[in-house]
Amino acid sequence: MTHSTSARSTSTRRDFLKQTLVGGVAIGWSASSWSRVYGANERLNVASIGTGGKGWDDLTQVAKSPNVNVVALCDIDESQVHLGRAAEKISSAAKFTDYRKLLDDANQKAFDAVIVSTPDHMHAPIALPAMQLGKHVYCQKPLTHTVHEARQMRLAATKYKVVTQMGNQIQSHQFYRTAVKLVHDGAIGKVKEVHAWQSGHMGWILADDRPATKDEVPSTVHWDEWLGVAPERPYVGKIYHSFNWRGWQDFSNGQLGDFGCHILDPVSMALKLSSPLKVTAEATAMNREVWYKKSKVSYEFPATELTVAGPIKVTWYDGDGHFPSSESHGLPASYKLPASGSVLIGEKGTLVIPHVAAPKLFPEEKFADFKIEEVPARDHYVSWADACRGADHTTSHFDYAVPLTETVLLGTVAIRLPGETLLWDAAKGTITNNAKANALLTKPYRKGFEPKWL
Ligand SMILES: NC(=O)c1ccc[n+]([C@@H]2O[C@H](COP(=O)([O-])OP(=O)(O)OC[C@H]3O[C@@H](n4cnc5c(N)ncnc54)[C@H](O)[C@@H]3O)[C@@H](O)[C@H]2O)c1
């Protein structure tokens, strides 16, 4: 395994501090506006961290841009489906198994941007130091594991003036973009209420509690680096690495964490939601280790120009076969709700936004002659790479992605305190009425992996 790189970056930290802004400085510009302009033949040098699973897709989608050069690959598992396949595809890239080594002084000069596609508990611990080095970031959803981390990500993106994009790529799909435009164009009038759901089976909950047994760590796996900031625990085959870490509180935020930043995204974008005012949840019983199997989370947000007066209610449902009741969504009994999606109930009609299919307007008779204008898709990955080069913009930059992630994570705080209504002060970043809930906005970090906070 090689830990050095000979690739040379065409841009340095100093270049980032001397950035040229496209179109000049404008107050209120998002973090997506900050890149320097690259020369026509100058490529963006990218390091990809977490190259198996979704990381393989992220890497190959970004690498398809002719303006991208992937110069480094990092994965804690050297086997074929993780680091191996990526190393075969991009044989010139330097290989790492520890992101701390990748980001050290000697190696970080070789790249301008990072893709972070690790399990959720390692997003912020990797993306924060990368931003502190001036690297642009494409980071998977949910952006972070805790609310405190999410706030830090936004502060870092602003302070270090880097281009950011969260990996909720369906946002750029024509179906979600079309749904958002329908609401903005007033097709259903001002929105009164929203229900959103993911009724799929959580196949990654494989135990009720932490196993008492342990297995030998495979020779390809760097287990200490996989654990990263999380408390130490022995390796047990299959139940954590890979993919099934989703079932465990130390590494994920359950089904809401997994799907909230997708399914609540068009809701948030269509209604221009800010942060919730309050949240309360019902959930199946949990211990401190494993996530719930079914939940209902009720949010209230401040009204916006797209909603009726008074707080707007958004309710989330998840768990095997868990849908909003037909009384709450008011759709015809003959209509079968998609397995996951959202329904926006407006003054003039109702919009169903399936995850992922064409949006549908109700009542069907009323909208029979309504021509839905399809909004073309954007490339979520290449637009990020182009934005880093000063040639495009991102839509899920951290000014947008952090409030959305916070909404999702506040829901998972409420899920751990079922029945308690939590009042959220977004300006102060605190829950004003519940000390136990406030304590869940952050977590302890294992020595050797603590992020450098801002
Ligand atoms: N946007 C989407 O549609 C979508 C779909 C699936 C997963 N995801 C997100 O992608 C991320 C990864 O999920 P997954 O299902 O691919 O998980 P996974 O466990 O299957 O894959 C994670 C990869 O990262 C590697 N890895 C783990 N810890 C690492 C570390 N500290 N440093 C470097 N590499 C590390 C693993 O070896 C593996 O190759 C999660 O945040 C998940 O929420 C997003």
Short mmCIF file of C-alpha atoms in Angstrom, two decimals, residues 69-430:
data_model
loop_
_atom_site.label_atom_id
_atom_site.label_comp_id
_atom_site.label_asym_id
_atom_site.label_seq_id
_atom_site.Cartn_x
_atom_site.Cartn_y
_atom_site.Cartn_z
CA ASN A 69 -8.28 14.43 -12.27
CA VAL A 70 -8.70 11.94 -9.41
CA VAL A 71 -5.27 11.96 -7.76
CA ALA A 72 -5.90 10.14 -4.47
CA LEU A 73 -8.11 7.34 -3.16
CA CYS A 74 -8.67 6.53 0.49
CA ASP A 75 -10.56 3.59 1.98
CA ILE A 76 -10.10 1.64 5.19
CA ASP A 77 -10.77 -1.63 3.34
CA GLU A 78 -8.18 -2.67 0.76
CA SER A 79 -10.34 -5.46 -0.71
CA GLN A 80 -11.61 -5.42 -4.30
CA VAL A 81 -15.08 -3.94 -3.76
CA HIS A 82 -13.77 -1.12 -1.61
CA LEU A 83 -10.32 0.33 -2.42
CA GLY A 84 -9.30 -2.33 -4.97
CA ARG A 85 -11.79 -1.59 -7.74
CA ALA A 86 -11.22 2.16 -7.48
CA ALA A 87 -7.44 1.67 -7.57
CA GLU A 88 -7.81 -0.45 -10.71
CA LYS A 89 -9.96 2.18 -12.39
CA ILE A 90 -7.62 5.05 -11.55
CA SER A 91 -4.27 3.34 -11.30
CA SER A 92 -2.33 6.62 -11.28
CA ALA A 93 -3.99 7.76 -8.03
CA ALA A 94 -2.13 7.56 -4.72
CA LYS A 95 -3.75 5.14 -2.25
CA PHE A 96 -4.42 5.69 1.44
CA THR A 97 -6.17 3.80 4.20
CA ASP A 98 -6.18 6.64 6.76
CA TYR A 99 -7.69 10.03 5.90
CA ARG A 100 -5.39 11.71 8.45
CA LYS A 101 -2.40 10.68 6.34
CA LEU A 102 -4.14 11.86 3.17
CA LEU A 103 -4.75 15.27 4.77
CA ASP A 104 -1.28 15.68 6.24
CA ASP A 105 1.03 18.47 5.10
CA ALA A 106 2.96 16.43 2.58
CA ASN A 107 0.00 14.85 0.80
CA GLN A 108 -2.77 17.45 0.89
CA LYS A 109 -1.00 19.76 -1.56
CA ALA A 110 -1.77 17.33 -4.38
CA PHE A 111 -5.53 17.99 -4.50
CA ASP A 112 -8.04 20.82 -4.39
CA ALA A 113 -11.23 18.98 -3.49
CA VAL A 114 -12.49 15.90 -1.63
CA ILE A 115 -15.42 13.53 -1.95
CA VAL A 116 -16.48 12.14 1.44
CA SER A 117 -18.56 8.95 1.09
CA THR A 118 -17.83 7.16 4.35
CA PRO A 119 -20.42 6.04 6.92
CA ASP A 120 -22.18 9.03 8.49
CA HIS A 121 -20.20 9.25 11.75
CA MET A 122 -17.04 10.12 9.77
CA HIS A 123 -18.42 12.81 7.44
CA ALA A 124 -17.68 15.85 9.63
CA PRO A 125 -14.43 14.51 11.12
CA ILE A 126 -13.06 14.20 7.56
CA ALA A 127 -14.76 17.14 5.82
CA LEU A 128 -13.95 19.70 8.56
CA PRO A 129 -10.15 19.37 8.41
CA ALA A 130 -10.38 19.20 4.61
CA MET A 131 -12.21 22.54 4.53
CA GLN A 132 -9.70 23.96 7.01
CA LEU A 133 -7.06 23.16 4.36
CA GLY A 134 -9.12 25.06 1.77
CA LYS A 135 -10.44 21.94 0.01
CA HIS A 136 -13.82 21.99 -1.74
CA VAL A 137 -16.14 19.26 -0.45
CA TYR A 138 -18.72 16.89 -1.91
CA CYS A 139 -20.09 15.09 1.16
CA GLN A 140 -22.70 12.37 1.38
CA LYS A 141 -26.04 12.76 3.13
CA PRO A 142 -27.00 13.17 5.90
CA LEU A 143 -24.27 15.78 6.02
CA THR A 144 -23.31 14.93 9.60
CA HIS A 145 -24.00 12.67 12.55
CA THR A 146 -24.88 15.44 15.04
CA VAL A 147 -26.44 18.90 14.97
CA HIS A 148 -23.26 20.41 16.40
CA GLU A 149 -21.23 18.92 13.55
CA ALA A 150 -23.71 20.29 11.01
CA ARG A 151 -23.31 23.83 12.36
CA GLN A 152 -19.54 23.45 12.26
CA MET A 153 -19.69 22.35 8.61
CA ARG A 154 -21.54 25.52 7.63
CA LEU A 155 -19.17 27.74 9.59
CA ALA A 156 -16.17 26.05 7.96
CA ALA A 157 -17.58 26.32 4.42
CA THR A 158 -18.13 30.04 4.94
CA LYS A 159 -14.86 30.73 6.73
CA TYR A 160 -12.66 28.83 4.26
CA LYS A 161 -14.67 29.94 1.20
CA VAL A 162 -14.91 26.49 -0.34
CA VAL A 163 -17.46 25.08 -2.77
CA THR A 164 -19.71 22.49 -1.16
CA GLN A 165 -22.39 20.03 -2.17
CA MET A 166 -24.27 17.46 -0.09
CA GLY A 167 -24.82 14.12 -1.85
CA ASN A 168 -28.63 14.25 -2.03
CA GLN A 169 -28.36 13.86 -5.79
CA ILE A 170 -32.11 13.39 -6.40
CA GLN A 171 -32.41 17.13 -5.82
CA SER A 172 -30.92 17.53 -9.30
CA HIS A 173 -33.27 14.96 -10.88
CA GLN A 174 -35.91 16.32 -13.23
CA PHE A 175 -38.71 14.86 -11.07
CA TYR A 176 -37.73 16.70 -7.89
CA ARG A 177 -36.88 19.87 -9.82
CA THR A 178 -40.24 19.75 -11.57
CA ALA A 179 -42.09 19.24 -8.28
CA VAL A 180 -40.36 22.24 -6.70
CA LYS A 181 -41.25 24.42 -9.68
CA LEU A 182 -44.92 23.34 -9.54
CA VAL A 183 -45.13 24.63 -5.97
CA HIS A 184 -43.21 27.82 -6.76
CA ASP A 185 -45.54 28.46 -9.72
CA GLY A 186 -48.56 28.18 -7.42
CA ALA A 187 -50.08 25.02 -8.99
CA ILE A 188 -51.50 23.93 -5.61
CA GLY A 189 -51.69 27.38 -4.00
CA LYS A 190 -50.25 28.01 -0.56
CA VAL A 191 -49.43 24.82 1.28
CA LYS A 192 -51.36 23.93 4.46
CA GLU A 193 -49.74 20.68 5.55
CA VAL A 194 -47.12 18.12 4.50
CA HIS A 195 -46.73 14.37 5.09
CA ALA A 196 -43.54 12.53 4.09
CA TRP A 197 -42.69 8.86 4.49
CA GLN A 198 -40.31 5.99 3.83
CA SER A 199 -42.24 2.75 4.29
CA GLY A 200 -39.35 0.43 3.39
CA HIS A 201 -38.05 -2.38 5.56
CA MET A 202 -34.94 -1.48 7.58
CA GLY A 203 -33.04 -4.58 6.54
CA TRP A 204 -29.88 -3.27 8.15
CA ILE A 205 -31.11 -3.71 11.73
CA LEU A 206 -29.45 -7.08 12.35
CA ALA A 207 -29.38 -7.26 16.15
CA ASP A 208 -31.28 -5.94 19.17
CA ASP A 209 -28.17 -5.08 21.13
CA ARG A 210 -24.40 -4.96 20.82
CA PRO A 211 -23.09 -8.50 20.28
CA ALA A 212 -21.04 -10.06 23.10
CA THR A 213 -18.92 -11.94 20.54
CA LYS A 214 -16.11 -10.69 18.31
CA ASP A 215 -14.58 -11.85 15.04
CA GLU A 216 -11.10 -11.66 13.65
CA VAL A 217 -10.63 -8.49 11.64
CA PRO A 218 -10.11 -9.39 7.95
CA SER A 219 -6.59 -8.68 6.77
CA THR A 220 -7.87 -6.05 4.31
CA VAL A 221 -9.77 -4.03 6.93
CA HIS A 222 -8.31 -1.22 9.07
CA TRP A 223 -10.84 -1.46 11.89
CA ASP A 224 -9.47 1.32 14.10
CA GLU A 225 -9.75 3.74 11.17
CA TRP A 226 -13.28 2.49 10.40
CA LEU A 227 -14.33 3.23 13.98
CA GLY A 228 -12.68 6.65 13.76
CA VAL A 229 -14.36 9.04 16.22
CA ALA A 230 -16.77 6.37 17.54
CA PRO A 231 -16.18 4.58 20.88
CA GLU A 232 -14.05 1.46 20.56
CA ARG A 233 -15.83 -1.86 20.02
CA PRO A 234 -14.62 -5.18 18.64
CA TYR A 235 -15.06 -6.05 14.98
CA VAL A 236 -17.99 -8.36 14.25
CA GLY A 237 -18.37 -9.56 10.66
CA LYS A 238 -21.18 -8.10 8.52
CA ILE A 239 -23.14 -6.22 11.16
CA TYR A 240 -21.24 -2.93 10.93
CA HIS A 241 -18.92 -2.83 7.94
CA SER A 242 -20.10 -2.48 5.30
CA PHE A 243 -23.57 -0.90 4.83
CA ASN A 244 -25.16 -2.32 8.01
CA TRP A 245 -23.66 0.40 10.23
CA ARG A 246 -27.01 2.12 9.52
CA GLY A 247 -28.66 0.13 12.32
CA TRP A 248 -26.35 1.51 15.04
CA GLN A 249 -26.65 4.83 16.85
CA ASP A 250 -22.88 5.37 17.08
CA PHE A 251 -22.59 5.47 13.29
CA SER A 252 -25.91 6.62 11.82
CA ASN A 253 -29.29 8.21 12.44
CA GLY A 254 -31.58 5.36 11.43
CA GLN A 255 -34.11 5.52 8.60
CA LEU A 256 -34.86 9.24 9.06
CA GLY A 257 -31.11 9.93 8.88
CA ASP A 258 -30.79 7.74 5.82
CA PHE A 259 -33.72 9.10 3.79
CA GLY A 260 -34.73 12.42 5.37
CA CYS A 261 -32.20 14.47 3.39
CA HIS A 262 -33.64 12.95 0.19
CA ILE A 263 -37.38 12.87 0.83
CA LEU A 264 -37.67 16.10 2.84
CA ASP A 265 -35.43 17.90 0.35
CA PRO A 266 -38.07 18.83 -2.28
CA VAL A 267 -40.42 19.77 0.58
CA SER A 268 -37.82 22.05 2.07
CA MET A 269 -36.85 23.55 -1.28
CA ALA A 270 -40.42 23.94 -2.55
CA LEU A 271 -41.64 25.65 0.63
CA LYS A 272 -38.35 27.49 1.34
CA LEU A 273 -38.40 26.09 4.85
CA SER A 274 -35.94 27.34 7.42
CA SER A 275 -35.37 25.53 10.72
CA PRO A 276 -38.18 23.89 12.70
CA LEU A 277 -39.74 25.71 15.66
CA LYS A 278 -40.64 22.49 17.43
CA VAL A 279 -40.47 18.75 16.99
CA THR A 280 -42.05 15.80 18.75
CA ALA A 281 -41.80 12.08 17.96
CA GLU A 282 -43.29 8.66 18.58
CA ALA A 283 -41.05 5.64 18.05
CA THR A 284 -40.73 1.97 18.84
CA ALA A 285 -38.63 1.23 21.93
CA MET A 286 -34.86 1.58 21.70
CA ASN A 287 -31.81 0.97 23.84
CA ARG A 288 -28.66 3.10 23.56
CA GLU A 289 -27.21 0.98 20.73
CA VAL A 290 -29.69 0.16 17.97
CA TRP A 291 -32.08 2.48 16.14
CA TYR A 292 -35.91 2.26 16.26
CA LYS A 293 -37.94 0.20 13.78
CA LYS A 294 -40.82 2.62 13.26
CA SER A 295 -41.31 6.34 13.92
CA LYS A 296 -43.59 9.31 13.40
CA VAL A 297 -41.98 12.73 13.75
CA SER A 298 -44.09 15.92 13.83
CA TYR A 299 -42.38 19.19 12.96
CA GLU A 300 -43.65 22.75 12.93
CA PHE A 301 -41.82 25.34 10.82
CA PRO A 302 -42.31 29.10 10.60
CA ALA A 303 -44.68 30.02 7.76
CA THR A 304 -43.11 31.10 4.47
CA GLU A 305 -44.39 32.90 1.35
CA LEU A 306 -45.36 29.43 0.00
CA THR A 307 -47.43 28.34 3.02
CA VAL A 308 -50.63 29.54 4.67
CA ALA A 309 -50.41 31.79 7.75
CA GLY A 310 -49.26 30.22 11.00
CA PRO A 311 -46.69 27.47 11.52
CA ILE A 312 -46.60 24.82 8.80
CA LYS A 313 -46.84 21.20 9.96
CA VAL A 314 -44.60 18.59 8.36
CA THR A 315 -45.00 14.99 9.53
CA TRP A 316 -42.52 12.17 8.83
CA TYR A 317 -43.41 8.45 8.95
CA ASP A 318 -41.01 5.54 8.62
CA GLY A 319 -40.76 1.82 9.27
CA ASP A 320 -41.97 -1.27 7.46
CA GLY A 321 -45.30 -0.45 5.76
CA HIS A 322 -45.73 2.82 7.69
CA PHE A 323 -47.67 5.37 5.59
CA PRO A 324 -49.62 8.50 6.54
CA SER A 325 -53.28 7.64 7.14
CA SER A 326 -55.69 8.32 4.29
CA GLU A 327 -57.66 10.76 6.53
CA SER A 328 -54.51 12.89 6.90
CA HIS A 329 -53.57 13.05 3.22
CA GLY A 330 -57.10 13.18 1.76
CA LEU A 331 -56.19 11.41 -1.52
CA PRO A 332 -58.68 9.14 -3.33
CA ALA A 333 -58.91 5.63 -1.84
CA SER A 334 -58.11 4.17 -5.28
CA TYR A 335 -54.72 5.90 -5.32
CA LYS A 336 -51.87 3.79 -3.93
CA LEU A 337 -49.23 5.94 -2.27
CA PRO A 338 -45.69 5.33 -3.51
CA ALA A 339 -43.43 3.38 -1.11
CA SER A 340 -41.69 6.62 -0.20
CA GLY A 341 -42.30 10.26 -0.93
CA SER A 342 -44.27 13.24 0.26
CA VAL A 343 -47.67 14.82 -0.13
CA LEU A 344 -48.12 18.57 -0.02
CA ILE A 345 -51.69 19.68 0.67
CA GLY A 346 -52.34 23.12 -0.78
CA GLU A 347 -55.29 25.49 -0.86
CA LYS A 348 -55.89 24.75 -4.55
CA GLY A 349 -54.79 21.12 -4.85
CA THR A 350 -52.51 18.37 -3.59
CA LEU A 351 -49.09 17.38 -4.92
CA VAL A 352 -47.61 13.92 -4.46
CA ILE A 353 -43.81 13.81 -4.88
CA PRO A 354 -42.79 10.15 -5.10
CA HIS A 355 -39.20 9.19 -4.29
CA VAL A 356 -38.25 8.89 -7.23
CA ALA A 357 -40.95 9.26 -9.92
CA ALA A 358 -42.91 11.97 -11.68
CA PRO A 359 -44.87 14.31 -9.39
CA LYS A 360 -48.66 13.96 -9.50
CA LEU A 361 -51.42 16.56 -8.97
CA PHE A 362 -54.82 15.94 -7.33
CA PRO A 363 -57.78 16.10 -7.68
CA GLU A 364 -57.16 14.33 -10.98
CA GLU A 365 -60.31 15.84 -12.60
CA LYS A 366 -59.21 19.36 -11.72
CA PHE A 367 -55.73 18.88 -13.18
CA ALA A 368 -56.77 16.70 -16.16
CA ASP A 369 -55.79 19.41 -18.67
CA PHE A 370 -52.91 20.83 -16.63
CA LYS A 371 -49.67 20.58 -18.54
CA ILE A 372 -46.77 19.86 -16.20
CA GLU A 373 -43.67 21.54 -17.60
CA GLU A 374 -40.71 19.26 -16.94
CA VAL A 375 -37.66 21.02 -15.53
CA PRO A 376 -34.47 19.53 -16.97
CA ALA A 377 -32.12 17.63 -14.66
CA ARG A 378 -28.77 19.02 -13.53
CA ASP A 379 -25.71 16.90 -12.98
CA HIS A 380 -25.30 16.97 -9.19
CA TYR A 381 -21.72 15.68 -9.36
CA VAL A 382 -20.23 17.46 -12.36
CA SER A 383 -21.90 20.75 -11.40
CA TRP A 384 -19.97 20.53 -8.11
CA ALA A 385 -16.69 19.87 -9.91
CA ASP A 386 -17.43 22.69 -12.35
CA ALA A 387 -18.40 25.01 -9.47
CA CYS A 388 -15.03 24.27 -7.84
CA ARG A 389 -13.45 25.46 -11.10
CA GLY A 390 -15.56 28.63 -11.06
CA ALA A 391 -17.74 27.46 -13.95
CA ASP A 392 -21.07 26.52 -12.35
CA HIS A 393 -22.87 26.60 -9.00
CA THR A 394 -24.13 24.00 -6.54
CA THR A 395 -27.67 23.77 -5.18
CA SER A 396 -27.10 21.61 -2.11
CA HIS A 397 -24.29 23.81 -0.79
CA PHE A 398 -23.96 23.82 2.97
CA ASP A 399 -26.00 27.02 3.42
CA TYR A 400 -28.90 24.88 2.19
CA ALA A 401 -27.81 21.39 3.26
CA VAL A 402 -27.03 22.27 6.88
CA PRO A 403 -30.54 23.50 7.86
CA LEU A 404 -32.01 20.45 6.06
CA THR A 405 -29.61 18.11 7.88
CA GLU A 406 -30.37 19.86 11.18
CA THR A 407 -34.08 19.31 10.64
CA VAL A 408 -33.48 15.61 10.07
CA LEU A 409 -31.13 15.26 13.05
CA LEU A 410 -33.46 17.17 15.40
CA GLY A 411 -36.04 14.56 14.43
CA THR A 412 -33.67 11.81 15.52
CA VAL A 413 -33.06 13.63 18.83
CA ALA A 414 -36.85 13.69 19.36
CA ILE A 415 -37.06 9.99 18.45
CA ARG A 416 -34.75 9.24 21.40
CA LEU A 417 -37.10 11.18 23.72
CA PRO A 418 -40.52 10.05 22.49
CA GLY A 419 -43.53 12.16 23.46
CA GLU A 420 -41.49 15.20 24.51
CA THR A 421 -42.05 18.38 22.52
CA LEU A 422 -38.69 19.99 21.86
CA LEU A 423 -38.52 23.74 21.22
CA TRP A 424 -35.68 24.69 18.88
CA ASP A 425 -33.96 28.08 18.90
CA ALA A 426 -32.21 28.05 15.53
CA ALA A 427 -30.38 31.34 16.09
CA LYS A 428 -28.79 30.09 19.30
CA GLY A 429 -28.56 26.46 18.17
CA THR A 430 -30.17 25.14 21.35
#
